[in-house]
PDB file of C-alpha atoms in Angstrom:
ATOM      1  CA  MET A 436      73.171  23.509 -21.464  1.00  0.00           C
ATOM      2  CA  SER A 437      72.340  19.943 -20.481  1.00  0.00           C
ATOM      3  CA  ILE A 438      71.352  16.912 -22.318  1.00  0.00           C
ATOM      4  CA  LYS A 439      67.634  17.505 -20.507  1.00  0.00           C
ATOM      5  CA  ASP A 440      67.741  21.314 -22.279  1.00  0.00           C
ATOM      6  CA  GLU A 441      68.689  19.726 -25.817  1.00  0.00           C
ATOM      7  CA  MET A 442      66.913  16.697 -26.009  1.00  0.00           C
ATOM      8  CA  PRO A 443      64.044  18.038 -23.887  1.00  0.00           C
ATOM      9  CA  LEU A 444      61.586  15.233 -25.619  1.00  0.00           C
ATOM     10  CA  LEU A 445      64.311  12.249 -24.386  1.00  0.00           C
ATOM     11  CA  ALA A 446      63.748  14.164 -21.027  1.00  0.00           C
ATOM     12  CA  ARG A 447      60.208  13.534 -20.720  1.00  0.00           C
ATOM     13  CA  HIS A 448      60.999   9.531 -21.291  1.00  0.00           C
ATOM     14  CA  GLU A 449      62.512   9.465 -18.058  1.00  0.00           C
ATOM     15  CA  GLY A 450      61.172   6.872 -15.529  1.00  0.00           C
ATOM     16  CA  GLU A 451      60.247   3.525 -15.729  1.00  0.00           C
ATOM     17  CA  TRP A 452      57.888   1.573 -18.333  1.00  0.00           C
ATOM     18  CA  GLU A 453      56.267  -1.319 -18.645  1.00  0.00           C
ATOM     19  CA  GLY A 454      54.629  -3.028 -22.015  1.00  0.00           C
ATOM     20  CA  GLU A 455      54.944  -6.167 -24.502  1.00  0.00           C
ATOM     21  CA  TYR A 456      57.466  -6.672 -27.212  1.00  0.00           C
ATOM     22  CA  ILE A 457      55.677  -8.330 -30.243  1.00  0.00           C
ATOM     23  CA  TRP A 458      57.902  -9.556 -32.692  1.00  0.00           C
ATOM     24  CA  VAL A 459      57.065 -10.591 -36.077  1.00  0.00           C
ATOM     25  CA  ASP A 460      58.402 -11.445 -39.484  1.00  0.00           C
ATOM     26  CA  ALA A 461      58.069 -10.134 -42.788  1.00  0.00           C
ATOM     27  CA  GLU A 462      54.864 -11.723 -43.083  1.00  0.00           C
ATOM     28  CA  GLY A 463      53.402 -10.555 -39.950  1.00  0.00           C
ATOM     29  CA  ASN A 464      53.613 -13.896 -37.986  1.00  0.00           C
ATOM     30  CA  VAL A 465      54.107 -13.770 -34.424  1.00  0.00           C
ATOM     31  CA  THR A 466      57.078 -15.269 -33.953  1.00  0.00           C
ATOM     32  CA  ASP A 467      58.046 -13.878 -30.228  1.00  0.00           C
ATOM     33  CA  ARG A 468      55.606 -12.148 -27.253  1.00  0.00           C
ATOM     34  CA  HIS A 469      57.145 -10.977 -23.744  1.00  0.00           C
ATOM     35  CA  ALA A 470      56.753  -8.793 -21.371  1.00  0.00           C
ATOM     36  CA  THR A 471      59.216  -5.542 -20.497  1.00  0.00           C
ATOM     37  CA  HIS A 472      60.345  -3.189 -17.659  1.00  0.00           C
ATOM     38  CA  LEU A 473      62.991  -0.416 -19.023  1.00  0.00           C
ATOM     39  CA  ALA A 474      64.141   1.951 -16.829  1.00  0.00           C
ATOM     40  CA  CYS A 475      65.133   5.354 -18.470  1.00  0.00           C
ATOM     41  CA  THR A 476      67.642   7.599 -16.586  1.00  0.00           C
ATOM     42  CA  PHE A 477      69.990  10.870 -16.103  1.00  0.00           C
ATOM     43  CA  PRO A 478      72.361   9.846 -13.433  1.00  0.00           C
ATOM     44  CA  ALA A 479      73.602  12.768 -11.368  1.00  0.00           C
ATOM     45  CA  ASP A 480      77.453  11.909 -11.290  1.00  0.00           C
ATOM     46  CA  GLY A 481      79.048   9.198 -13.528  1.00  0.00           C
ATOM     47  CA  GLU A 482      80.065   8.814 -16.671  1.00  0.00           C
ATOM     48  CA  TRP A 483      76.730   8.033 -18.847  1.00  0.00           C
ATOM     49  CA  PRO A 484      74.729  11.358 -18.919  1.00  0.00           C
ATOM     50  CA  TYR A 485      71.797   8.433 -20.058  1.00  0.00           C
ATOM     51  CA  TYR A 486      71.905   5.337 -18.812  1.00  0.00           C
ATOM     52  CA  GLN A 487      68.528   3.083 -19.369  1.00  0.00           C
ATOM     53  CA  VAL A 488      67.940  -0.443 -17.839  1.00  0.00           C
ATOM     54  CA  ASN A 489      65.983  -3.542 -20.095  1.00  0.00           C
ATOM     55  CA  THR A 490      64.232  -5.820 -18.353  1.00  0.00           C
ATOM     56  CA  TYR A 491      62.635  -8.783 -20.885  1.00  0.00           C
ATOM     57  CA  THR A 492      60.263 -11.475 -19.117  1.00  0.00           C
ATOM     58  CA  TRP A 493      58.582 -14.474 -21.234  1.00  0.00           C
ATOM     59  CA  PRO A 494      55.975 -16.147 -20.267  1.00  0.00           C
ATOM     60  CA  ASP A 495      57.985 -19.598 -19.429  1.00  0.00           C
ATOM     61  CA  GLY A 496      59.626 -17.498 -16.143  1.00  0.00           C
ATOM     62  CA  ARG A 497      62.953 -17.043 -17.917  1.00  0.00           C
ATOM     63  CA  THR A 498      64.535 -13.039 -18.083  1.00  0.00           C
ATOM     64  CA  GLU A 499      67.177 -11.059 -19.215  1.00  0.00           C
ATOM     65  CA  VAL A 500      68.165  -7.753 -18.252  1.00  0.00           C
ATOM     66  CA  ASN A 501      70.428  -5.721 -20.659  1.00  0.00           C
ATOM     67  CA  HIS A 502      72.312  -2.050 -19.682  1.00  0.00           C
ATOM     68  CA  PHE A 503      72.842   0.655 -22.399  1.00  0.00           C
ATOM     69  CA  PRO A 504      74.658   3.544 -20.930  1.00  0.00           C
ATOM     70  CA  ALA A 505      74.669   6.517 -23.545  1.00  0.00           C
ATOM     71  CA  ALA A 506      77.169   9.337 -24.259  1.00  0.00           C
ATOM     72  CA  TYR A 507      75.560  12.580 -25.174  1.00  0.00           C
ATOM     73  CA  LYS A 508      76.999  14.895 -27.749  1.00  0.00           C
ATOM     74  CA  ASP A 509      75.486  17.145 -30.710  1.00  0.00           C
ATOM     75  CA  ARG A 510      71.693  16.413 -29.682  1.00  0.00           C
ATOM     76  CA  ASN A 511      72.332  12.857 -29.902  1.00  0.00           C
ATOM     77  CA  ILE A 512      72.511  10.201 -27.674  1.00  0.00           C
ATOM     78  CA  TRP A 513      75.483   7.445 -28.469  1.00  0.00           C
ATOM     79  CA  PHE A 514      75.618   4.233 -27.374  1.00  0.00           C
ATOM     80  CA  ASP A 515      78.256   1.565 -27.656  1.00  0.00           C
ATOM     81  CA  THR A 516      78.144  -1.340 -25.336  1.00  0.00           C
ATOM     82  CA  ASP A 517      79.210  -4.845 -25.884  1.00  0.00           C
ATOM     83  CA  ARG A 518      75.658  -5.956 -27.657  1.00  0.00           C
ATOM     84  CA  ILE A 519      75.282  -2.556 -29.858  1.00  0.00           C
ATOM     85  CA  ASN A 520      76.746   0.559 -31.286  1.00  0.00           C
ATOM     86  CA  GLY A 521      74.289   3.452 -32.443  1.00  0.00           C
ATOM     87  CA  ARG A 522      72.603   6.607 -31.682  1.00  0.00           C
ATOM     88  CA  ALA A 523      69.090   7.993 -30.896  1.00  0.00           C
ATOM     89  CA  TRP A 524      67.941  11.476 -31.874  1.00  0.00           C
ATOM     90  CA  GLU A 525      64.550  13.568 -31.638  1.00  0.00           C
ATOM     91  CA  VAL A 526      62.855  14.137 -34.878  1.00  0.00           C
ATOM     92  CA  ASP A 527      59.848  16.103 -33.714  1.00  0.00           C
ATOM     93  CA  GLU A 528      57.859  17.090 -30.116  1.00  0.00           C
ATOM     94  CA  ARG A 529      56.810  13.543 -30.094  1.00  0.00           C
ATOM     95  CA  THR A 530      59.250  10.864 -31.708  1.00  0.00           C
ATOM     96  CA  ILE A 531      63.062   9.516 -31.137  1.00  0.00           C
ATOM     97  CA  CYS A 532      64.767   7.774 -33.644  1.00  0.00           C
ATOM     98  CA  LEU A 533      67.140   5.076 -33.229  1.00  0.00           C
ATOM     99  CA  THR A 534      69.633   3.558 -35.476  1.00  0.00           C
ATOM    100  CA  TRP A 535      72.038   0.684 -34.178  1.00  0.00           C
ATOM    101  CA  THR A 536      73.605  -2.858 -35.530  1.00  0.00           C
ATOM    102  CA  ARG A 537      74.414  -5.439 -32.816  1.00  0.00           C
ATOM    103  CA  LYS A 538      78.103  -6.440 -31.983  1.00  0.00           C
ATOM    104  CA  ASP A 539      76.849  -9.874 -32.815  1.00  0.00           C
ATOM    105  CA  ASP A 540      75.499  -9.707 -36.046  1.00  0.00           C
ATOM    106  CA  PRO A 541      77.401  -7.683 -38.553  1.00  0.00           C
ATOM    107  CA  ASN A 542      74.873  -7.952 -41.807  1.00  0.00           C
ATOM    108  CA  GLY A 543      72.003  -6.567 -39.798  1.00  0.00           C
ATOM    109  CA  PHE A 544      71.096  -2.940 -38.667  1.00  0.00           C
ATOM    110  CA  PHE A 545      68.340  -1.659 -37.005  1.00  0.00           C
ATOM    111  CA  TYR A 546      65.975   1.131 -37.017  1.00  0.00           C
ATOM    112  CA  GLU A 547      63.424   2.039 -34.010  1.00  0.00           C
ATOM    113  CA  MET A 548      60.984   4.641 -33.826  1.00  0.00           C
ATOM    114  CA  ILE A 549      59.452   6.149 -30.098  1.00  0.00           C
ATOM    115  CA  GLN A 550      56.429   8.097 -30.466  1.00  0.00           C
ATOM    116  CA  LEU A 551      55.421   9.512 -26.869  1.00  0.00           C
ATOM    117  CA  ASP A 552      51.551  10.167 -26.301  1.00  0.00           C
ATOM    118  CA  GLU A 553      50.821  14.318 -25.146  1.00  0.00           C
ATOM    119  CA  THR A 554      50.525  13.201 -21.701  1.00  0.00           C
ATOM    120  CA  GLY A 555      53.763  11.586 -21.529  1.00  0.00           C
ATOM    121  CA  THR A 556      52.044   8.495 -19.846  1.00  0.00           C
ATOM    122  CA  LYS A 557      52.214   6.282 -23.152  1.00  0.00           C
ATOM    123  CA  ARG A 558      54.559   5.210 -25.802  1.00  0.00           C
ATOM    124  CA  SER A 559      54.660   3.636 -29.194  1.00  0.00           C
ATOM    125  CA  ARG A 560      57.871   1.419 -30.801  1.00  0.00           C
ATOM    126  CA  VAL A 561      58.842   0.180 -33.774  1.00  0.00           C
ATOM    127  CA  TRP A 562      61.766  -1.645 -34.675  1.00  0.00           C
ATOM    128  CA  GLN A 563      62.697  -2.236 -38.348  1.00  0.00           C
ATOM    129  CA  TRP A 564      65.486  -4.939 -38.464  1.00  0.00           C
ATOM    130  CA  PHE A 565      67.388  -5.635 -41.697  1.00  0.00           C
ATOM    131  CA  GLU A 566      69.767  -8.237 -42.824  1.00  0.00           C
ATOM    132  CA  ASP A 567      71.433  -7.789 -45.874  1.00  0.00           C
ATOM    133  CA  GLY A 568      69.669  -4.779 -46.730  1.00  0.00           C
ATOM    134  CA  VAL A 569      66.566  -6.184 -46.529  1.00  0.00           C
ATOM    135  CA  CYS A 570      63.877  -6.054 -43.255  1.00  0.00           C
ATOM    136  CA  THR A 571      63.242  -8.801 -42.142  1.00  0.00           C
ATOM    137  CA  LYS A 572      61.174  -8.772 -38.909  1.00  0.00           C
ATOM    138  CA  ARG A 573      59.444  -5.660 -36.770  1.00  0.00           C
ATOM    139  CA  THR A 574      59.192  -5.577 -33.218  1.00  0.00           C
ATOM    140  CA  LEU A 575      55.726  -3.708 -31.849  1.00  0.00           C
ATOM    141  CA  ILE A 576      56.205  -2.427 -28.459  1.00  0.00           C
ATOM    142  CA  ASN A 577      53.059  -0.695 -26.280  1.00  0.00           C
ATOM    143  CA  GLU A 578      54.616   0.625 -23.060  1.00  0.00           C
ATOM    144  CA  ARG A 579      52.907   2.949 -20.536  1.00  0.00           C
ATOM    145  CA  ARG A 580      54.938   4.776 -16.959  1.00  0.00           C
ATOM    146  CA  VAL A 581      54.557   3.085 -13.931  1.00  0.00           C
ATOM    147  CA  SER A 582      56.643   5.703 -12.120  1.00  0.00           C
TER     148      SER A 582
END
């Protein structure tokens, strides 16, 4: 069976997404806000069965592009890039969870929950950032499918 067959919810995320990341500290104060564009793909050829490209754009015009190729095994996608190490799995028919660490932050770890609406055109994501076991900030993300 293929990744799309074994992870049908993840397959429904295929396409281009635009939205906004809002970073808040532990007290709920907004510390950063920027636009995002994500491309979630399942390449037919090549080394990676899942490939995601995130492009972030700040109001001052600054941009950042990150590539997240993923391996597939045991109904999980596994990331091991120069930036992160982690995995994602389906929880139910609407929810995907991820857990990862950033390679530049050995004391931190992250949990992300992604929920796709019934139409497959909107999704909501929350990252929780932990440092030494304490949640220090969250990233709140609302996105809409653009293709």
